[in-house]
GROMACS .gro file of C-alpha atoms in nm:
model
  275
    1MET     CA    1  -7.075  19.577   6.897
    2LEU     CA    2  -7.380  19.803   6.875
    3GLY     CA    3  -7.161  20.092   6.758
    4THR     CA    4  -7.018  19.877   6.480
    5ARG     CA    5  -7.362  19.773   6.355
    6GLN     CA    6  -7.443  20.138   6.284
    7HIS     CA    7  -7.182  20.149   6.006
    8VAL     CA    8  -7.188  19.803   5.845
    9LEU     CA    9  -7.444  19.562   5.702
   10ARG     CA   10  -7.319  19.259   5.890
   11VAL     CA   11  -7.112  19.197   6.202
   12ILE     CA   12  -6.915  18.874   6.239
   13VAL     CA   13  -6.762  18.788   6.575
   14VAL     CA   14  -6.503  18.511   6.599
   15ASP     CA   15  -6.496  18.368   6.951
   16ASP     CA   16  -6.147  18.221   6.967
   17GLY     CA   17  -6.196  17.973   7.249
   18SER     CA   18  -6.300  18.224   7.515
   19HIS     CA   19  -6.440  18.109   7.848
   20ASP     CA   20  -6.665  18.407   7.913
   21LYS     CA   21  -7.001  18.511   7.770
   22THR     CA   22  -6.857  18.667   7.452
   23ALA     CA   23  -7.051  18.445   7.211
   24ASP     CA   24  -7.383  18.480   7.396
   25ILE     CA   25  -7.357  18.859   7.425
   26ALA     CA   26  -7.256  18.895   7.060
   27ARG     CA   27  -7.554  18.689   6.945
   28LEU     CA   28  -7.790  18.898   7.157
   29ALA     CA   29  -7.645  19.209   6.992
   30GLY     CA   30  -7.729  19.069   6.649
   31ALA     CA   31  -7.388  18.945   6.533
   32LYS     CA   32  -7.312  18.627   6.348
   33VAL     CA   33  -7.091  18.431   6.587
   34LEU     CA   34  -6.829  18.176   6.482
   35VAL     CA   35  -6.676  17.977   6.765
   36HIS     CA   36  -6.337  17.806   6.790
   37PRO     CA   37  -6.368  17.532   7.055
   38GLN     CA   38  -6.006  17.600   7.152
   39ASN     CA   39  -5.791  17.911   7.128
   40GLN     CA   40  -5.609  17.909   6.794
   41GLY     CA   41  -5.465  18.261   6.778
   42LYS     CA   42  -5.546  18.587   6.604
   43GLY     CA   43  -5.434  18.470   6.260
   44ALA     CA   44  -5.669  18.173   6.277
   45ALA     CA   45  -5.954  18.397   6.396
   46LEU     CA   46  -5.902  18.634   6.103
   47LYS     CA   47  -5.890  18.343   5.861
   48THR     CA   48  -6.225  18.219   5.991
   49GLY     CA   49  -6.375  18.567   5.971
   50PHE     CA   50  -6.250  18.635   5.619
   51LYS     CA   51  -6.384  18.301   5.499
   52ALA     CA   52  -6.727  18.385   5.638
   53ALA     CA   53  -6.720  18.731   5.475
   54LYS     CA   54  -6.585  18.620   5.136
   55ASP     CA   55  -6.883  18.769   4.952
   56ALA     CA   56  -6.844  19.115   5.107
   57ASP     CA   57  -6.754  19.425   4.905
   58ILE     CA   58  -6.553  19.566   5.195
   59ILE     CA   59  -6.434  19.400   5.515
   60VAL     CA   60  -6.334  19.594   5.825
   61THR     CA   61  -6.149  19.430   6.114
   62LEU     CA   62  -6.148  19.551   6.474
   63ASP     CA   63  -5.977  19.407   6.779
   64SER     CA   64  -6.211  19.294   7.055
   65ASP     CA   65  -6.034  19.471   7.341
   66GLY     CA   66  -6.222  19.798   7.303
   67GLN     CA   67  -5.922  19.996   7.176
   68HIS     CA   68  -6.088  20.097   6.849
   69GLU     CA   69  -6.365  20.349   6.796
   70PRO     CA   70  -6.645  20.209   6.572
   71ASP     CA   71  -6.749  20.562   6.468
   72GLU     CA   72  -6.422  20.582   6.273
   73ILE     CA   73  -6.520  20.292   6.043
   74PRO     CA   74  -6.644  20.529   5.765
   75LYS     CA   75  -6.301  20.691   5.767
   76LEU     CA   76  -6.148  20.356   5.669
   77PHE     CA   77  -6.415  20.281   5.408
   78GLU     CA   78  -6.377  20.610   5.225
   79PRO     CA   79  -6.045  20.552   5.038
   80ILE     CA   80  -6.172  20.215   4.910
   81ILE     CA   81  -6.507  20.354   4.802
   82ASN     CA   82  -6.329  20.642   4.623
   83GLY     CA   83  -6.097  20.400   4.442
   84GLU     CA   84  -5.787  20.534   4.616
   85ALA     CA   85  -5.683  20.217   4.796
   86ASP     CA   86  -5.729  19.841   4.815
   87ILE     CA   87  -5.642  19.823   5.184
   88VAL     CA   88  -5.672  20.094   5.447
   89ASN     CA   89  -5.462  20.067   5.760
   90GLY     CA   90  -5.580  20.253   6.067
   91SER     CA   91  -5.270  20.411   6.217
   92ARG     CA   92  -5.229  20.524   6.576
   93TYR     CA   93  -4.906  20.704   6.488
   94LEU     CA   94  -4.980  20.889   6.167
   95ASN     CA   95  -4.886  21.259   6.168
   96GLY     CA   96  -4.679  21.214   6.482
   97ASN     CA   97  -4.969  21.099   6.697
   98GLY     CA   98  -4.975  20.814   6.946
   99LYS     CA   99  -4.835  21.002   7.244
  100GLU     CA  100  -5.079  20.816   7.469
  101THR     CA  101  -4.914  20.485   7.377
  102PRO     CA  102  -4.698  20.350   7.661
  103ALA     CA  103  -4.332  20.430   7.581
  104TYR     CA  104  -4.208  20.073   7.602
  105ARG     CA  105  -4.477  19.964   7.358
  106ARG     CA  106  -4.390  20.238   7.110
  107VAL     CA  107  -4.023  20.136   7.107
  108GLY     CA  108  -4.122  19.781   7.021
  109GLN     CA  109  -4.369  19.908   6.761
  110ASN     CA  110  -4.092  20.106   6.590
  111VAL     CA  111  -3.880  19.793   6.560
  112LEU     CA  112  -4.168  19.589   6.416
  113ASP     CA  113  -4.268  19.871   6.179
  114THR     CA  114  -3.913  19.893   6.045
  115ALA     CA  115  -3.883  19.517   5.994
  116THR     CA  116  -4.224  19.498   5.825
  117ASN     CA  117  -4.146  19.792   5.595
  118ILE     CA  118  -3.812  19.644   5.491
  119SER     CA  119  -3.961  19.303   5.422
  120GLY     CA  120  -4.260  19.441   5.230
  121LYS     CA  121  -4.079  19.734   5.066
  122MET     CA  122  -4.341  19.979   5.189
  123ASP     CA  123  -4.384  20.264   5.434
  124VAL     CA  124  -4.647  20.218   5.704
  125THR     CA  125  -4.648  20.382   6.045
  126ASP     CA  126  -4.848  20.119   6.235
  127SER     CA  127  -4.778  19.766   6.115
  128GLN     CA  128  -4.950  19.606   6.415
  129SER     CA  129  -5.284  19.783   6.384
  130GLY     CA  130  -5.588  19.558   6.408
  131PHE     CA  131  -5.822  19.826   6.269
  132ARG     CA  132  -5.820  19.786   5.891
  133ALA     CA  133  -6.047  19.784   5.588
  134PHE     CA  134  -6.007  19.552   5.289
  135ALA     CA  135  -6.167  19.568   4.946
  136GLY     CA  136  -6.350  19.244   4.870
  137HIS     CA  137  -6.123  19.155   4.577
  138THR     CA  138  -5.822  19.130   4.812
  139ILE     CA  139  -5.969  18.842   5.015
  140PRO     CA  140  -5.828  18.553   4.803
  141LEU     CA  141  -5.479  18.701   4.829
  142PHE     CA  142  -5.423  18.626   5.195
  143ARG     CA  143  -5.292  18.281   5.289
  144PHE     CA  144  -5.299  18.317   5.670
  145HIS     CA  145  -4.981  18.118   5.727
  146SER     CA  146  -4.944  18.270   6.072
  147THR     CA  147  -5.198  18.174   6.336
  148GLY     CA  148  -5.074  18.427   6.591
  149TYR     CA  149  -5.019  18.803   6.610
  150THR     CA  150  -4.761  18.797   6.329
  151ILE     CA  151  -5.063  18.799   6.099
  152GLU     CA  152  -5.075  19.181   6.110
  153SER     CA  153  -4.735  19.214   5.942
  154GLU     CA  154  -4.790  18.911   5.721
  155MET     CA  155  -5.103  19.058   5.561
  156LEU     CA  156  -4.936  19.391   5.489
  157ILE     CA  157  -4.630  19.223   5.338
  158GLU     CA  158  -4.843  18.995   5.119
  159ALA     CA  159  -5.051  19.291   5.005
  160SER     CA  160  -4.744  19.497   4.920
  161LYS     CA  161  -4.580  19.213   4.728
  162ALA     CA  162  -4.903  19.169   4.529
  163GLY     CA  163  -4.892  19.535   4.430
  164LEU     CA  164  -5.205  19.637   4.622
  165ARG     CA  165  -5.252  20.001   4.715
  166ILE     CA  166  -5.217  20.049   5.090
  167LYS     CA  167  -5.331  20.375   5.246
  168GLU     CA  168  -5.317  20.482   5.608
  169VAL     CA  169  -5.569  20.695   5.793
  170GLU     CA  170  -5.540  20.836   6.140
  171ILE     CA  171  -5.733  20.660   6.417
  172THR     CA  172  -5.770  20.711   6.790
  173THR     CA  173  -5.701  20.441   7.045
  174THR     CA  174  -5.815  20.382   7.400
  175TYR     CA  175  -5.577  20.181   7.618
  176GLY     CA  176  -5.709  19.986   7.912
  177GLU     CA  177  -5.527  19.838   8.205
  178GLU     CA  178  -5.208  19.650   8.119
  179SER     CA  179  -5.339  19.348   8.304
  180HIS     CA  180  -5.598  19.303   8.030
  181HIS     CA  181  -5.334  19.191   7.786
  182LYS     CA  182  -5.316  18.815   7.767
  183LYS     CA  183  -4.958  18.799   7.646
  184ASN     CA  184  -4.648  18.968   7.778
  185PRO     CA  185  -4.578  19.263   7.542
  186PHE     CA  186  -4.203  19.187   7.529
  187SER     CA  187  -4.241  18.820   7.440
  188HIS     CA  188  -4.514  18.910   7.193
  189GLY     CA  189  -4.291  19.166   7.021
  190VAL     CA  190  -3.995  18.930   7.005
  191SER     CA  191  -4.202  18.646   6.858
  192VAL     CA  192  -4.345  18.876   6.591
  193LEU     CA  193  -4.000  19.016   6.506
  194VAL     CA  194  -3.848  18.667   6.476
  195ARG     CA  195  -4.122  18.559   6.237
  196ILE     CA  196  -4.081  18.874   6.025
  197LEU     CA  197  -3.706  18.818   6.005
  198GLN     CA  198  -3.762  18.457   5.902
  199ASP     CA  199  -3.995  18.573   5.626
  200MET     CA  200  -3.742  18.833   5.516
  201GLU     CA  201  -3.474  18.564   5.487
  202PHE     CA  202  -3.702  18.342   5.282
  203ASN     CA  203  -3.848  18.612   5.059
  204ARG     CA  204  -3.519  18.788   4.984
  205PRO     CA  205  -3.248  18.519   5.014
  206LEU     CA  206  -3.017  18.679   4.759
  207TYR     CA  207  -3.008  18.995   4.969
  208TYR     CA  208  -2.969  18.828   5.307
  209PHE     CA  209  -2.748  18.533   5.212
  210THR     CA  210  -2.587  18.553   4.869
  211VAL     CA  211  -2.466  18.914   4.887
  212PRO     CA  212  -2.309  18.878   5.237
  213GLY     CA  213  -2.162  18.543   5.126
  214LEU     CA  214  -1.993  18.697   4.824
  215ILE     CA  215  -1.856  18.975   5.044
  216LEU     CA  216  -1.705  18.715   5.278
  217VAL     CA  217  -1.553  18.530   4.980
  218LEU     CA  218  -1.394  18.853   4.857
  219ILE     CA  219  -1.259  18.939   5.202
  220GLY     CA  220  -1.122  18.586   5.246
  221LEU     CA  221  -0.946  18.591   4.907
  222ILE     CA  222  -0.792  18.934   4.962
  223LEU     CA  223  -0.667  18.850   5.311
  224GLY     CA  224  -0.550  18.505   5.200
  225LEU     CA  225  -0.339  18.647   4.918
  226LYS     CA  226  -0.198  18.916   5.148
  227PHE     CA  227  -0.106  18.674   5.428
  228PHE     CA  228   0.037  18.416   5.187
  229GLY     CA  229   0.249  18.685   5.018
  230GLU     CA  230   0.383  18.792   5.357
  231TYR     CA  231   0.460  18.428   5.439
  232LEU     CA  232   0.657  18.382   5.115
  233GLY     CA  233   0.839  18.712   5.179
  234GLY     CA  234   0.948  18.597   5.522
  235GLN     CA  235   0.740  18.855   5.705
  236MET     CA  236   0.525  18.580   5.855
  237THR     CA  237   0.642  18.246   5.995
  238THR     CA  238   0.307  18.067   6.008
  239LEU     CA  239   0.032  17.983   5.760
  240PHE     CA  240  -0.240  18.009   6.023
  241PRO     CA  241  -0.367  18.356   5.909
  242THR     CA  242  -0.374  18.232   5.550
  243THR     CA  243  -0.568  17.921   5.654
  244LEU     CA  244  -0.813  18.134   5.853
  245ALA     CA  245  -0.869  18.359   5.552
  246GLY     CA  246  -0.931  18.050   5.341
  247LEU     CA  247  -1.194  17.928   5.588
  248ILE     CA  248  -1.366  18.267   5.568
  249ALA     CA  249  -1.380  18.236   5.190
  250ILE     CA  250  -1.517  17.880   5.214
  251PHE     CA  251  -1.781  17.987   5.466
  252GLY     CA  252  -1.879  18.276   5.240
  253THR     CA  253  -1.914  18.038   4.947
  254PHE     CA  254  -2.145  17.818   5.154
  255ILE     CA  255  -2.360  18.117   5.254
  256ALA     CA  256  -2.377  18.242   4.895
  257PHE     CA  257  -2.489  17.905   4.761
  258THR     CA  258  -2.746  17.878   5.042
  259GLY     CA  259  -2.897  18.205   4.920
  260LEU     CA  260  -2.910  18.078   4.561
  261ILE     CA  261  -3.082  17.757   4.670
  262LEU     CA  262  -3.336  17.940   4.886
  263HIS     CA  263  -3.402  18.180   4.601
  264SER     CA  264  -3.482  17.890   4.367
  265VAL     CA  265  -3.702  17.722   4.627
  266SER     CA  266  -3.893  18.041   4.708
  267ARG     CA  267  -3.955  18.107   4.337
  268MET     CA  268  -4.094  17.755   4.296
  269ILE     CA  269  -4.325  17.802   4.596
  270TRP     CA  270  -4.451  18.141   4.474
  271ARG     CA  271  -4.525  17.989   4.131
  272ALA     CA  272  -4.709  17.697   4.292
  273MET     CA  273  -4.917  17.946   4.493
  274GLY     CA  274  -5.001  18.131   4.174
  275LYS     CA  275  -4.824  18.453   4.275
   0.00000   0.00000   0.00000
């Protein structure tokens, strides 16, 4: 807290339903404290914080678990001040770093990074970083649909789709005892991945539904004609393979049309959101 105040004009602490002395200590340290009576999740906490800082030129976010080093805040500010980026992502793994990260966590991080990069058509090395800087003009962009930890990927994907410049800078991280984590890392990773995949399906339905559907239709038609020709030529005594191929083609048609419908719906929603 005190380290952060040395580099910024204002510190905002969102107490997301904690039962300790977080709010009292933060106030004593000079921070503006916003309290959620009940725990609502990281996404909701960020939404509250961004709303309170809507007049800021630059916003920097830090997790409250002590992993991030406040003295590195200027490093995140610099690309925005120099006009090189709209968002700066503090990366634990840039330039091959991050060897201090527990191995099982890094494997999960790689999966989430890959899914986030595919969905947002970008290339970041630490999609789950909570240490970031945002130019003030980016604030209205974020919708905060996710209330939980999926918010980290959601914000990057939204920024990329909006054409914002995302730059990564190297940061250091201090890991505490594993018991300090409130949520099981495996279940956390799976929940984030599922949400990212759901967003991918909705944002790119032609790619994830229509194209595979058309491939199934083509396979079904080719196999159906082949099996039916063999049946007419006496090489096959049953129409079961032909019927199965027909079902594959019908299923593919259904999948393809599902993609077209989702594509239309997603375009309508994006227009309604002004994107």
